[in-house]
Amino acid sequence: MSCIFCDIVNKVEKAEILFEDESTISFLDIRPLNFGHSLVIPKNHYENFFDVGEKDLNAVISSTQFLANAIKKSLAPDGINIISNNGSSAGQTIYHFHFHIIPRFKNDHFTFRPQYKDYSNGLMQQFADKIRGGIKSFG
Ligand SMILES: [Zn+2]
């Protein structure tokens, strides 16, 4: 199965690589929400956040923090979003786990406009119970 991010890892697909170590690689997103929008991926292939191995996940998180600090220093954004999209309804388009690092600027016209929901009677506890049930199922 072909994977464009594996191709970038294997250097058969071009990318503007920013940083690379033993288990991670980071490069500029070719469709940036703001200039400097970067991606950090494990070199090993995992579909998404749900199945990425713990060691590789820790490495990706460390590289993400390292690169976010480099972007903060070099581009002086007002803020940075770190995002992972998991599943098509969450906006995942490349099925090789990655973090987005998106530099943000005042008035950059890129906004999440969440419509917050209200928990009605007992609903909050129902959801908490469902999730705690999910946690127990791993036990
Ligand atoms: Zn891949």
GROMACS .gro file of C-alpha atoms and ligand atoms in nm:
model
  140
    1MET     CA    1   0.000   0.000   0.000
    2SER     CA    2   0.149   0.334  -0.097
    3CYS     CA    3   0.180   0.610   0.159
    4ILE     CA    4   0.308   0.954   0.064
    5PHE     CA    5   0.452   1.012   0.412
    6CYS     CA    6   0.644   0.682   0.400
    7ASP     CA    7   0.770   0.797   0.061
    8ILE     CA    8   0.894   1.119   0.225
    9VAL     CA    9   1.064   0.915   0.500
   10ASN     CA   10   1.230   0.701   0.232
   11LYS     CA   11   1.326   1.012   0.030
   12VAL     CA   12   1.145   0.896  -0.282
   13GLU     CA   13   0.898   1.186  -0.248
   14LYS     CA   14   1.029   1.540  -0.214
   15ALA     CA   15   0.949   1.748   0.091
   16GLU     CA   16   1.086   2.061   0.252
   17ILE     CA   17   1.237   1.875   0.546
   18LEU     CA   18   1.296   2.080   0.859
   19PHE     CA   19   1.422   1.830   1.110
   20GLU     CA   20   1.496   1.461   1.127
   21ASP     CA   21   1.620   1.224   1.394
   22GLU     CA   22   1.632   0.848   1.440
   23SER     CA   23   1.256   0.796   1.463
   24THR     CA   24   1.083   1.116   1.346
   25ILE     CA   25   1.088   1.355   1.053
   26SER     CA   26   0.925   1.694   1.010
   27PHE     CA   27   0.855   1.899   0.700
   28LEU     CA   28   0.644   2.186   0.571
   29ASP     CA   29   0.280   2.110   0.488
   30ILE     CA   30   0.231   2.172   0.114
   31ARG     CA   31  -0.115   2.317   0.186
   32PRO     CA   32  -0.040   2.555   0.473
   33LEU     CA   33  -0.311   2.723   0.679
   34ASN     CA   34  -0.040   2.977   0.757
   35PHE     CA   35   0.312   2.991   0.615
   36GLY     CA   36   0.539   2.776   0.825
   37HIS     CA   37   0.260   2.521   0.896
   38SER     CA   38   0.460   2.204   0.963
   39LEU     CA   39   0.401   1.833   1.012
   40VAL     CA   40   0.581   1.594   1.245
   41ILE     CA   41   0.556   1.219   1.181
   42PRO     CA   42   0.704   0.896   1.310
   43LYS     CA   43   0.926   0.725   1.052
   44ASN     CA   44   0.739   0.400   1.118
   45HIS     CA   45   0.397   0.382   0.959
   46TYR     CA   46   0.092   0.401   1.189
   47GLU     CA   47  -0.254   0.492   1.066
   48ASN     CA   48  -0.331   0.744   1.337
   49PHE     CA   49  -0.316   0.838   1.705
   50PHE     CA   50  -0.502   0.521   1.808
   51ASP     CA   51  -0.237   0.279   1.696
   52VAL     CA   52   0.093   0.468   1.713
   53GLY     CA   53   0.342   0.281   1.931
   54GLU     CA   54   0.422   0.438   2.267
   55LYS     CA   55   0.793   0.484   2.198
   56ASP     CA   56   0.729   0.645   1.861
   57LEU     CA   57   0.450   0.858   2.008
   58ASN     CA   58   0.684   0.992   2.275
   59ALA     CA   59   0.945   1.066   2.009
   60VAL     CA   60   0.690   1.251   1.795
   61ILE     CA   61   0.573   1.458   2.092
   62SER     CA   62   0.932   1.552   2.177
   63SER     CA   63   1.009   1.649   1.817
   64THR     CA   64   0.683   1.846   1.800
   65GLN     CA   65   0.779   2.048   2.106
   66PHE     CA   66   1.130   2.101   1.970
   67LEU     CA   67   1.002   2.223   1.633
   68ALA     CA   68   0.725   2.435   1.786
   69ASN     CA   69   0.992   2.617   1.986
   70ALA     CA   70   1.203   2.664   1.671
   71ILE     CA   71   0.898   2.804   1.486
   72LYS     CA   72   0.819   3.031   1.779
   73LYS     CA   73   1.175   3.162   1.774
   74SER     CA   74   1.209   3.198   1.398
   75LEU     CA   75   0.862   3.318   1.289
   76ALA     CA   76   0.753   3.496   1.608
   77PRO     CA   77   0.387   3.391   1.583
   78ASP     CA   78   0.137   3.517   1.840
   79GLY     CA   79   0.042   3.156   1.913
   80ILE     CA   80   0.070   2.801   1.782
   81ASN     CA   81  -0.192   2.527   1.738
   82ILE     CA   82  -0.081   2.166   1.771
   83ILE     CA   83  -0.342   1.942   1.611
   84SER     CA   84  -0.389   1.577   1.523
   85ASN     CA   85  -0.683   1.478   1.301
   86ASN     CA   86  -0.793   1.119   1.347
   87GLY     CA   87  -1.050   0.968   1.112
   88SER     CA   88  -1.213   1.126   0.807
   89SER     CA   89  -1.486   1.301   1.007
   90ALA     CA   90  -1.205   1.469   1.205
   91GLY     CA   91  -1.042   1.586   0.884
   92GLN     CA   92  -0.770   1.322   0.849
   93THR     CA   93  -0.666   1.295   0.484
   94ILE     CA   94  -0.326   1.119   0.508
   95TYR     CA   95  -0.345   0.794   0.701
   96HIS     CA   96   0.004   0.809   0.849
   97PHE     CA   97  -0.007   0.956   1.200
   98HIS     CA   98   0.107   1.318   1.222
   99PHE     CA   99   0.089   1.632   1.428
  100HIS     CA  100   0.024   1.968   1.267
  101ILE     CA  101   0.213   2.267   1.403
  102ILE     CA  102   0.028   2.578   1.288
  103PRO     CA  103   0.178   2.918   1.364
  104ARG     CA  104  -0.098   3.167   1.444
  105PHE     CA  105  -0.108   3.542   1.408
  106LYS     CA  106  -0.354   3.804   1.523
  107ASN     CA  107  -0.613   3.857   1.250
  108ASP     CA  108  -0.494   3.560   1.043
  109HIS     CA  109  -0.858   3.484   0.960
  110PHE     CA  110  -0.819   3.118   1.048
  111THR     CA  111  -1.053   3.033   1.331
  112PHE     CA  112  -1.209   2.734   1.493
  113ARG     CA  113  -1.564   2.844   1.558
  114PRO     CA  114  -1.694   2.580   1.793
  115GLN     CA  115  -2.063   2.571   1.876
  116TYR     CA  116  -2.059   2.455   2.235
  117LYS     CA  117  -2.324   2.214   2.353
  118ASP     CA  118  -2.494   2.213   2.692
  119TYR     CA  119  -2.518   1.897   2.900
  120SER     CA  120  -2.880   1.867   3.010
  121ASN     CA  121  -3.002   1.675   3.318
  122GLY     CA  122  -2.766   1.393   3.403
  123LEU     CA  123  -2.617   1.382   3.055
  124MET     CA  124  -2.270   1.484   3.168
  125GLN     CA  125  -2.257   1.193   3.412
  126GLN     CA  126  -2.388   0.954   3.144
  127PHE     CA  127  -2.103   1.049   2.914
  128ALA     CA  128  -1.849   1.028   3.194
  129ASP     CA  129  -1.983   0.681   3.286
  130LYS     CA  130  -1.957   0.565   2.923
  131ILE     CA  131  -1.596   0.682   2.897
  132ARG     CA  132  -1.505   0.534   3.238
  133GLY     CA  133  -1.659   0.208   3.108
  134GLY     CA  134  -1.425   0.231   2.810
  135ILE     CA  135  -1.130   0.281   3.045
  136LYS     CA  136  -1.232  -0.026   3.249
  137SER     CA  137  -1.246  -0.238   2.934
  138PHE     CA  138  -0.866  -0.200   2.905
  139GLY     CA  139  -0.817  -0.306   3.265
  140ZN      ZN  140   0.316   0.580   0.593
   0.00000   0.00000   0.00000
